[in-house]
Structure formats: structure tokens, C-alpha cells
Amino acid sequence: MNDSCDLHPAMFSALVGDKPEFVRLLLENGVCVRKFLEHEDTLCELYAHLPACFFLRKLAKRVQGGKIRKGQEPPPGSKKISLSHVADEVRHLLGSFTQPLYVPSRYKMTKDDVRLAVPSKGHIDLPCSGEELTPDTVWDPGRDLFLWAIVQNNTELAEIGWEQCRDCIAAALAACKILRKLAQETGEDDSEEAKEMRELANHYEKQAIGVFSECHSWDAQRVQKLLIRVSPSWGKTTCLWLALEADAKSFIAHSGVQALLTQIWCGELSVDNPHWKVLVCMVFFPFIYTGFLTFRRDEEIHRQAERTEQQKLAMDSVFSGSSDTKIKRHYRGPLQQSDSELKPLNCSSRLMSLFTSPQVKFYWNIASYFGFLWLFAVVLMIDFQDYPSWRELLLYVWLTSLVCEEVRQLYHDFDGSGFRRKAKMYISDLWNILDVLSIILFIAGLVCRLQASGTVFYVGKVVLCIDFIIFCLRLMAIFTISRTLGPKIIIVRKMMMDLFFFMFLLSIWVVAYGVAKQGILIHNEDRLNWIIRGAVYEPYLIIFGNVPTNIDNTQFDLGTCSVNGSDPLKPKCPMLNSDNMPAFPEWLTIIMLCVYLLFANILLLNLLIAIFNYTFQEVQDNTDTIWKFQRYELIKEYHSRPALPPPFILLSHIIIFIKGVLLRYPSHRHEHFRQELQRTEDEELLSWEAYMKDNYLASTRQDESQSVEHRIQDTAEKVGVMSELLEREQEMVSATMAKRLARLEEQVSESTKALRWIVDALKSQGCKSKMQPPLMTGRSSDRDDGESSGQETDEESAPHMFARQLQYPNSTVKRFPVPEEKVPWEVNFTLYHPPVYNQQDSSDSDSAVLDKYRNPEGRTGIRGKGALKSLGPNPILHPIITRWRDAERKVLEFLAIWEDAEKHWALPGGPAKPEECLAQTLERILGKKLHDKTKSKLDAGEQVYKGYVDDSRNTDNAWIETTIITLHCDKNTPLMTDLNRIVESSLSSHQPLQWQEVSSAASVCPYQREALRQIAQSHKTHF
């Protein structure tokens, strides 16, 4: 532990200096985060050394109580940052529904001393090395380190801190909420800082989804506790509420979260019940006692019975051979007790569970709302009397119940966030705004309707008719729960926003054309209603095909207008000439109408269609996610709603008022959305979550290592290392060669001096030579002498070239690249890892077997037999038959055979088997007919070459060794006549024979060309 404490300064420097790799190294080598953050001063110093970021400016503004501008550092004499300031700022970012993360210590109540602590229900991190927790101990150091990294938008340090958190899902969702709130408060949506914050928030939303998916795949029932469990580390809130506040739509849309919401929506009813069964039981409720409707308790009892039966079968199989009845009773006792834990619901509980289910409440409220609209329509169309009838009075009572329900929703503190925040959330909802507007219009219409004046009475009816439209629009909110209609309603809301901006563009053209037309046609119209009709209403109707007739003189009728505008029911006539015909330029009004129709009907309407299409395509991909996210609000509303529908809900409101206001009963918390676990259960759940997080991180790293991008990066790194090693080796070889050349030049210089000294000494003694002494400085003669045989010298000095070709013949295998200086086996080549290739199936791939055979000329870049028959040397015999073409003996020819596989002429030859004698081998190679003709000559043939051959089929463990013998035939002999006859008859066979000139241009293998050169030299002819 002392060694760990000694590393704390290094840990602090690594965190402040933004060295994530060093931080991870320290954590792996024993640094305990709990001991590192044991004292609050360490965390305060970390916040004091935050890099320049938006959170630091906000924190400095809170500490100073003033304004700190962007890029401005806190003044030197500023107040010290305390954890209370950090807690207030973090609570502002998380939301007022949370409690402060850091509270004053009850052990040290000084002014500036603040202790990190969490509520008394269980600590999150376990002590290191088994030490007990002290009053100054940091209860959740992983959270503190993660939060410190998140507020500064540090991706790598935040990832390290998140790995240290046990409550990782809540931590990821809290980070998502904080980062999106910070990005929103920057005021610059397009700034790089805001973009990085949103990207990091999306990353931790994916991390939360990944861990939650891992947990859900293991235990779908247990994972629901993680959603509604109260997290002491994050302000006594829940993961579900953090996800909603963070606008984590993808997390809410997860199947595990939706399963919890569906379970809450159904209440005590089973989620597998069809809708029609629920509707039938709502009307004929006695069916619930017949098993017609399934309850969740029945399913749990059935599952428990199955588990108990399986346990009994397992026990019976274990103790089937035991005769001790006491042991059997001892193990079967707990099983029998567990059967009595769950009991079926009684009659009253089933009835209560049916009608308190949010799903049933929703159905009853739909029926009630349709009844309200039907009653409202009847009153407006049929029964709107001077004095309210019983239907109208019932309508007022019904509306009163709706008003009371809206008031209850406003004051009902569902999650303990306070009235101010609840009111703000209530007003921000569009459907609540429609509710308030409809209620206000209804009250205004009711006040006007109760007046004695007939005019005001009618105005009240008009207001109520308009209010009826709003009540009908409110009906759309009810169907947001539908999986089919819900996404469509979201699309409609988006299109309404597009339509609003489109109407702004359209109004410009409508007003522009309408005012111009009205000014040209009508002179000094002073009636406001006719001005609006001519400048706005008529141009708007033109868009829908109502072409005006007053712009065309051919359709003018003086009887349809008023000359002086004295008739209020007729429009004012346009300016008239002496013939009582309109005096306006007809051509101008027609051109204006055509241009207006071109832009309004064709351009703007098609623009609207394109906007709607774009919105539909953009929203359609996310409507399911958005619908699942908004589904929560409706479920929460009907979960807290009284069971009775309007207007009977007034009874429930009276009971709630008496209990809450008069009797001061505490408010009821909803356990389905929020649950505080016991310390032991909470620790077990967090340990399981931490285990699932480790599994998720391991699988993520494995997927990343197997991804194409990672493989490409890994390959690039290996190639870089390889090229660096090759460059270093090349530099070393170059340096060695330079040293050797310099040493050789020194030795040559010293030798020259010694020879000159010897010459001078001999001359001084009177020794004379008949020839002039050679000059030691010239090199031209050496160069000239070497030019004639330069090619042969290069070929002789260079290692086997054909055996190092990159592509192995007749295969897809490529050799390992071998530089010339690395060919000899004596040279160390640590990077040499050639592939093993055997063209035929063979068991000779063992390294121990292959190491017994080594190519005498060095490395070839490939191991195994390759295309050869056996490991080690593969002997080949080549008999060369020659003749003179002419009598002057100037052109020497040899007998060549066509190799169809290689597509070139070659010397006759074939593999020499160890068990065969030379005569048998020659007979097999030349054929019996040709061998019989040349047998006597071949026995006396001359051996030209025997040894290793540089062939492209050679490998490290298999190579070709050839033996070449020559036979010369005279032209005017019976043997030559027979040979010529055999050559002519072979032209029609698959392996024809042909006489070829012995020259360097002969298309044969290099080693065969060398044999022909030696034969030409022995016959003293040009090659």
C-alpha cells in the first residue's frame, strides 16, 4: 500500500498532464483510485487544474459570482474551487430532479471543508486491500474520476474513468445528459467543442446500450431492476429517468426498456393478452374469474412451479441411490416452502388489477372522450337553448372533470422534481397547450353563452364551435400509443412545422400580387373587408383554381359591382372610361396573373411537395425510435391517472383532495418507475452489472481486433517495422562494405609502396629488366579484359537467380523475398519465414524432416518439395546428340525436343532413378528406337557437366542435380541417316524432334546453354 501511495503524485501529474496511457499503466501497477481520491483536497486540486474548457468557465463564474468570458482564466486572487460549487454546477447540468453529488461532511463541519459522500444506502466502490471505510473515504471514486474527465470533454480519460465505475449504465447516461446540456449551453451549435461534446455523448449512449444489451441477453427480468433502481451515486435518480432527460432515444427504444414499459402499461395483466379479450372483460368483468384473461401473477406461479418441478427432478436424480430419508427431507423442505411464497390473486384483487391497469384506463378514457365529443356535437347542433338543458349541464360537468384532471396532472409530482420544473415540462408539451387552449375557449364561450344579449349569445356559440375543433385535434394525442398511427402522427407534426415556413414564403407572393392587383383595378377602396378580400382572399383562392373574372374586360358586368362602393354586398367597380368599360391595362393584369400562377402554383407547390417528401424520408427511418421514446409519457400519464374515466373521475379527485390537502397524507411513489433496493441486493446487482460490462468490453475489443480496419492498421505497422529493420540492416551492410573497401584500398596502397621500394632497391643494386615496369595506377586494362566475360562473371558470382523468382511456377505460392547477401546459410537472417509448399500431398512437412535437407547453394524463399519428386537432390540426365550441318564444319547442331508444357525447345532428358543403370535411363529418356540406334555411341559418350542446377523449381529442401553427356555423329554415316528419318517421322507426334544450332541464341535453360557452350568449345566452333 505504501508503494501505491508513492505513485499518487505521478498519478496526479498524469491526469493533469492528459497522459491516458500513463494513467492506465499506473492503474495496472497497483494504484488504487479510492486511496488516490481519499481526501477531498485531491479532487479539488484536479478541478482547479482543469484545462481551458466550457465547464471551467461556468465553474469559475459560479465561484466568482460574476461573468467569466470565453477564453478568460480566473483571476489569481480568486476564491478556491470547492466541491459544493462542483456539485451545484453538476446538478444544474443533470437536472433539478437529482440530489447534489457532494454534500458537506458530518464529521468536519468547517466552512471550507467538503467531503465526498453518497447517501447512506450502500457504498459503490469496495475498499482496497480489505481496509475499512473511514469518515474521509471517497465512497465512489470511479464516478468522481469519470465525472472529472467528462466535464472537460476528455475522451480517453473518460473511458478509463468509466471502466472504473460499477454503476456503469447510469454513469454513461449521466455523461450523455451532461455533455448534451453543455453543448446546448455553449450557444454555438457549429463550434468544434460543441460537436465533440455531442459525439462523446453519442458514444456513451452506445456504451450504455451495449452493456444493457449484454445484461438483457443474460437475464431479461433482472435487467429491468437496473432501469428503475435508485442510484445513490448519481443523485438518487434512475437509469430510466436519466435516459429520458438525456434524450437517449436509442436507449429507450431498446427491446429491454420497451419490455419494461409494456409491462407497466399492462399492469397486473399479462402482456400476452389480446386486445379484444381486455375489451370484452372491461364490459363483462365476471369473465376474469373464468381464466379468460391471464394475469401476471398466474404466469409467475406457473414459472415457479416449473422451476420447483425441475429442482425436484434434479434432487431425485442426485439422491436416487440414497436410502437416507432424512437427507431427502432436508433438501425437499425448502422447495416445499418456496411453493407457498406466491399465492393466486383473490376475486377483489383481480377486479382491482383489471381496472387499475393503465391499458384499461386508456381504453375507458378513449370511450369517455368519444362520448364527450358526441355530447358536445349534440349540444352545438341540436340542443343549444336559451337556458341550458340537461345535456348541456352534463357537458359542463364533464368539462369540469377534465379541468380537474389537468390541474391534478400539473400538481402531481411524479418523480419529485418540484412544482416549478413540473409546470415547465407541462407547458412544453404541445398536447397540454391544446388542452389549456380548449379549456380557456370553452370558458370564454360559456361566459358569452350565459349572457342575455342575443348577439353575445351567438358569439358564445361560435366560440364553442371553434373550441370543438380543438377538442377533436386533441384526439390525435390518444392514438400516439398505437404502433401504426403513432409514427404517422409524428410525421404530421414535423410536416406542420414545414408548412408554417412554407406559408411564410407563400404569403409574400400572395400579398405582393394581391396588393398590386387591387391597386390597379380599384381606385381608393375604403371598405376594410373588401380590401382584405381583394388583396389576400382572392389571390389565395387563385392557387386552388378559382381564376378571377374582373381582370378580363370581356367578362366585365356592370351589374355585379358598385360604382361608388355604396352597396356593402358588392365590390367596388374598377376605374371606368367614357364607354363604362374598365380603363385598366388588360394586358398587364393578364401577364401578372400568369407570372403569379407560374410561381405560386408550379414553383411553390412543388417546393412544398419536395419538402414534405424530404421530411417523410428523414423522419421515416427514425419514427419508430421517436415513437418508442414518446410512448413513455403516455404510459406515465395513465399509470398515475385515477381508474375512473370522466366524468366519474370527479369522485377520485375529491378523494385525492381530501387525502392530500385536508388529511396531509404523504404522496404515493410509483414503485414501477422507481425502486430503492436493500444494500445487499443493490451490491449484488452492481456486481453483476460490472461483470456484464467486462464481458461487453472484452467482446468489443475482440470485434475491433478482428475488424478489417484494425487488420489493415496492424499490417501497416508490421510493414513499417519490417521496412525499418531492412533499412537498418542495409545501412549496416553498406557501412561494413565501405569499411572493407577502405581497408582494401589501404592495403593496395601499402602494397604499391612496398613494390616500388623493392624495384628501387633492385635498381640500386644494378639489376636491370628487359621490359618496362608496369604502371600500378591504371585500371583501364582490367576493365577492358573484363568486358568480354562480364556477363559470365556476373552470372557466376551471383547466387542462384531462377530459384529465387517471386512466383513459384505452376502455382499461386509466392516465395519469401531473399536478398543476394542473405542467400548463404552462413549469413544470419532472423526475419526469414518462408512458406511450405508441396505440390503433391505429402507428410514431409515436419520441420525436423525438412531441416535434414538443405539446398547447397543457399536460401530460395520456399520450403518443402515444391514440384519435385523428393526431398534432397533430384538427379536428371541429359544426353546431347550433335552433328555438323555442312561439310566445312562451321555450324554445329544438336538434337532438341519440344517441351509442350514449357512451350520451348529443350535438351532430351528426364529424371534418373537410383535403382536404374545408365543404359536403362537413356533408353527411357530417348525411347527404345532412338536408343537402339545410338547405343554403341552413347556408351562411349563424353560427360560434359555433373552437379547442381539453378532451376525455378528448387526449394530450400529439394533441388535438381543434372548429368550431361554428349554424342557426336558424322553426317555421312548410316546412323545419321536413321536419326534424320526418326526426326522427320516425329514431326507429327506430340513431342517432335528438331536439329537446332549450337549458339548462345538457343532457347534452352541457362544450365543447358552453359553445357552447349562447353560442347562448342570442345569442337572449336563459335558459340
PDB file of C-alpha atoms in Angstrom, residues 63-173:
ATOM      1  CA  VAL A  63     -17.235  30.628  -7.770  1.00  0.00           C
ATOM      2  CA  GLN A  64     -16.739  34.326  -8.536  1.00  0.00           C
ATOM      3  CA  GLY A  65     -20.418  35.103  -8.665  1.00  0.00           C
ATOM      4  CA  GLY A  66     -19.760  37.127 -11.837  1.00  0.00           C
ATOM      5  CA  LYS A  67     -19.179  36.679 -15.517  1.00  0.00           C
ATOM      6  CA  ILE A  68     -16.157  34.910 -16.970  1.00  0.00           C
ATOM      7  CA  ARG A  69     -15.901  35.360 -20.708  1.00  0.00           C
ATOM      8  CA  LYS A  70     -14.863  32.681 -23.136  1.00  0.00           C
ATOM      9  CA  GLY A  71     -11.119  32.124 -23.119  1.00  0.00           C
ATOM     10  CA  GLN A  72     -10.661  34.136 -19.921  1.00  0.00           C
ATOM     11  CA  GLU A  73      -8.875  32.478 -16.983  1.00  0.00           C
ATOM     12  CA  PRO A  74      -9.905  33.016 -13.361  1.00  0.00           C
ATOM     13  CA  PRO A  75      -8.028  35.892 -11.695  1.00  0.00           C
ATOM     14  CA  PRO A  76      -5.072  34.982  -9.454  1.00  0.00           C
ATOM     15  CA  GLY A  77      -6.711  36.098  -6.249  1.00  0.00           C
ATOM     16  CA  SER A  78      -9.972  34.269  -6.909  1.00  0.00           C
ATOM     17  CA  LYS A  79     -11.751  32.061  -4.439  1.00  0.00           C
ATOM     18  CA  LYS A  80     -10.785  28.433  -4.219  1.00  0.00           C
ATOM     19  CA  ILE A  81     -12.954  25.886  -6.024  1.00  0.00           C
ATOM     20  CA  SER A  82     -14.788  23.653  -3.587  1.00  0.00           C
ATOM     21  CA  LEU A  83     -16.821  20.542  -4.146  1.00  0.00           C
ATOM     22  CA  SER A  84     -20.020  22.378  -3.256  1.00  0.00           C
ATOM     23  CA  HIS A  85     -19.509  24.567  -6.347  1.00  0.00           C
ATOM     24  CA  VAL A  86     -18.884  21.473  -8.447  1.00  0.00           C
ATOM     25  CA  ALA A  87     -21.977  19.774  -7.004  1.00  0.00           C
ATOM     26  CA  ASP A  88     -24.191  22.777  -7.793  1.00  0.00           C
ATOM     27  CA  GLU A  89     -22.920  23.035 -11.346  1.00  0.00           C
ATOM     28  CA  VAL A  90     -23.248  19.292 -11.990  1.00  0.00           C
ATOM     29  CA  ARG A  91     -26.778  19.319 -10.538  1.00  0.00           C
ATOM     30  CA  HIS A  92     -27.616  22.154 -12.908  1.00  0.00           C
ATOM     31  CA  LEU A  93     -26.368  20.048 -15.833  1.00  0.00           C
ATOM     32  CA  LEU A  94     -28.042  16.829 -14.693  1.00  0.00           C
ATOM     33  CA  GLY A  95     -31.317  18.468 -13.687  1.00  0.00           C
ATOM     34  CA  SER A  96     -33.060  19.588 -10.544  1.00  0.00           C
ATOM     35  CA  PHE A  97     -34.654  16.146 -10.148  1.00  0.00           C
ATOM     36  CA  THR A  98     -31.309  14.887  -8.810  1.00  0.00           C
ATOM     37  CA  GLN A  99     -29.724  15.477  -5.444  1.00  0.00           C
ATOM     38  CA  PRO A 100     -26.266  17.062  -5.040  1.00  0.00           C
ATOM     39  CA  LEU A 101     -23.470  14.556  -5.618  1.00  0.00           C
ATOM     40  CA  TYR A 102     -21.250  16.100  -2.922  1.00  0.00           C
ATOM     41  CA  VAL A 103     -22.696  17.122   0.446  1.00  0.00           C
ATOM     42  CA  PRO A 104     -20.969  18.659   3.493  1.00  0.00           C
ATOM     43  CA  SER A 105     -19.411  16.093   5.808  1.00  0.00           C
ATOM     44  CA  ARG A 106     -20.971  15.455   9.142  1.00  0.00           C
ATOM     45  CA  TYR A 107     -17.541  14.745  10.559  1.00  0.00           C
ATOM     46  CA  LYS A 108     -15.866  18.036   9.580  1.00  0.00           C
ATOM     47  CA  MET A 109     -18.221  20.958   9.654  1.00  0.00           C
ATOM     48  CA  THR A 110     -15.725  23.701   8.834  1.00  0.00           C
ATOM     49  CA  LYS A 111     -16.558  26.356   6.302  1.00  0.00           C
ATOM     50  CA  ASP A 112     -14.203  25.279   3.533  1.00  0.00           C
ATOM     51  CA  ASP A 113     -14.088  21.561   4.219  1.00  0.00           C
ATOM     52  CA  VAL A 114     -16.284  19.477   1.968  1.00  0.00           C
ATOM     53  CA  ARG A 115     -16.377  15.701   1.946  1.00  0.00           C
ATOM     54  CA  LEU A 116     -17.315  13.476  -0.949  1.00  0.00           C
ATOM     55  CA  ALA A 117     -20.162  11.274   0.140  1.00  0.00           C
ATOM     56  CA  VAL A 118     -23.238   9.487  -1.087  1.00  0.00           C
ATOM     57  CA  PRO A 119     -26.476   8.633   0.706  1.00  0.00           C
ATOM     58  CA  SER A 120     -26.282   6.060   3.429  1.00  0.00           C
ATOM     59  CA  LYS A 121     -27.791   3.275   1.304  1.00  0.00           C
ATOM     60  CA  GLY A 122     -24.654   1.422   0.391  1.00  0.00           C
ATOM     61  CA  HIS A 123     -21.311   2.474  -0.997  1.00  0.00           C
ATOM     62  CA  ILE A 124     -20.430   1.795  -4.574  1.00  0.00           C
ATOM     63  CA  ASP A 125     -16.703   1.043  -4.614  1.00  0.00           C
ATOM     64  CA  LEU A 126     -15.149  -1.555  -2.353  1.00  0.00           C
ATOM     65  CA  PRO A 127     -12.114  -0.723  -0.205  1.00  0.00           C
ATOM     66  CA  CYS A 128      -8.675  -1.672  -1.468  1.00  0.00           C
ATOM     67  CA  SER A 129      -6.738  -4.391   0.360  1.00  0.00           C
ATOM     68  CA  GLY A 130      -9.586  -5.042   2.749  1.00  0.00           C
ATOM     69  CA  GLU A 131      -9.382  -1.719   4.617  1.00  0.00           C
ATOM     70  CA  GLU A 132     -12.392  -0.377   6.431  1.00  0.00           C
ATOM     71  CA  LEU A 133     -14.097   2.803   5.279  1.00  0.00           C
ATOM     72  CA  THR A 134     -13.261   5.914   7.254  1.00  0.00           C
ATOM     73  CA  PRO A 135     -15.153   9.206   7.515  1.00  0.00           C
ATOM     74  CA  ASP A 136     -12.777  10.791   4.977  1.00  0.00           C
ATOM     75  CA  THR A 137     -13.154   7.964   2.456  1.00  0.00           C
ATOM     76  CA  VAL A 138     -14.416   8.692  -1.037  1.00  0.00           C
ATOM     77  CA  TRP A 139     -17.412   6.432  -1.490  1.00  0.00           C
ATOM     78  CA  ASP A 140     -17.475   6.370  -5.288  1.00  0.00           C
ATOM     79  CA  PRO A 141     -14.046   7.300  -6.697  1.00  0.00           C
ATOM     80  CA  GLY A 142     -14.757   5.801 -10.115  1.00  0.00           C
ATOM     81  CA  ARG A 143     -17.683   8.188 -10.530  1.00  0.00           C
ATOM     82  CA  ASP A 144     -15.566  11.172  -9.400  1.00  0.00           C
ATOM     83  CA  LEU A 145     -12.754  10.377 -11.840  1.00  0.00           C
ATOM     84  CA  PHE A 146     -15.205   9.756 -14.674  1.00  0.00           C
ATOM     85  CA  LEU A 147     -17.122  12.961 -13.962  1.00  0.00           C
ATOM     86  CA  TRP A 148     -13.907  14.995 -13.834  1.00  0.00           C
ATOM     87  CA  ALA A 149     -12.930  13.692 -17.275  1.00  0.00           C
ATOM     88  CA  ILE A 150     -16.402  14.129 -18.768  1.00  0.00           C
ATOM     89  CA  VAL A 151     -16.850  17.797 -17.855  1.00  0.00           C
ATOM     90  CA  GLN A 152     -13.594  18.632 -19.680  1.00  0.00           C
ATOM     91  CA  ASN A 153     -14.660  16.560 -22.717  1.00  0.00           C
ATOM     92  CA  ASN A 154     -11.609  14.281 -22.487  1.00  0.00           C
ATOM     93  CA  THR A 155     -12.413  11.104 -24.392  1.00  0.00           C
ATOM     94  CA  GLU A 156      -9.527   8.837 -23.349  1.00  0.00           C
ATOM     95  CA  LEU A 157      -9.500   9.758 -19.651  1.00  0.00           C
ATOM     96  CA  ALA A 158     -13.286   9.456 -19.557  1.00  0.00           C
ATOM     97  CA  GLU A 159     -13.039   5.933 -20.963  1.00  0.00           C
ATOM     98  CA  ILE A 160     -10.584   4.989 -18.194  1.00  0.00           C
ATOM     99  CA  GLY A 161     -12.886   6.509 -15.567  1.00  0.00           C
ATOM    100  CA  TRP A 162     -15.927   4.738 -16.994  1.00  0.00           C
ATOM    101  CA  GLU A 163     -14.124   1.402 -16.764  1.00  0.00           C
ATOM    102  CA  GLN A 164     -13.625   2.122 -13.041  1.00  0.00           C
ATOM    103  CA  CYS A 165     -17.368   2.754 -12.471  1.00  0.00           C
ATOM    104  CA  ARG A 166     -19.501  -0.081 -11.187  1.00  0.00           C
ATOM    105  CA  ASP A 167     -22.786   1.717 -11.873  1.00  0.00           C
ATOM    106  CA  CYS A 168     -21.696   1.981 -15.493  1.00  0.00           C
ATOM    107  CA  ILE A 169     -25.072   2.289 -17.262  1.00  0.00           C
ATOM    108  CA  ALA A 170     -26.169   5.178 -15.049  1.00  0.00           C
ATOM    109  CA  ALA A 171     -22.723   6.751 -15.443  1.00  0.00           C
ATOM    110  CA  ALA A 172     -22.887   6.553 -19.252  1.00  0.00           C
ATOM    111  CA  LEU A 173     -26.397   8.038 -19.352  1.00  0.00           C
TER     112      LEU A 173
END
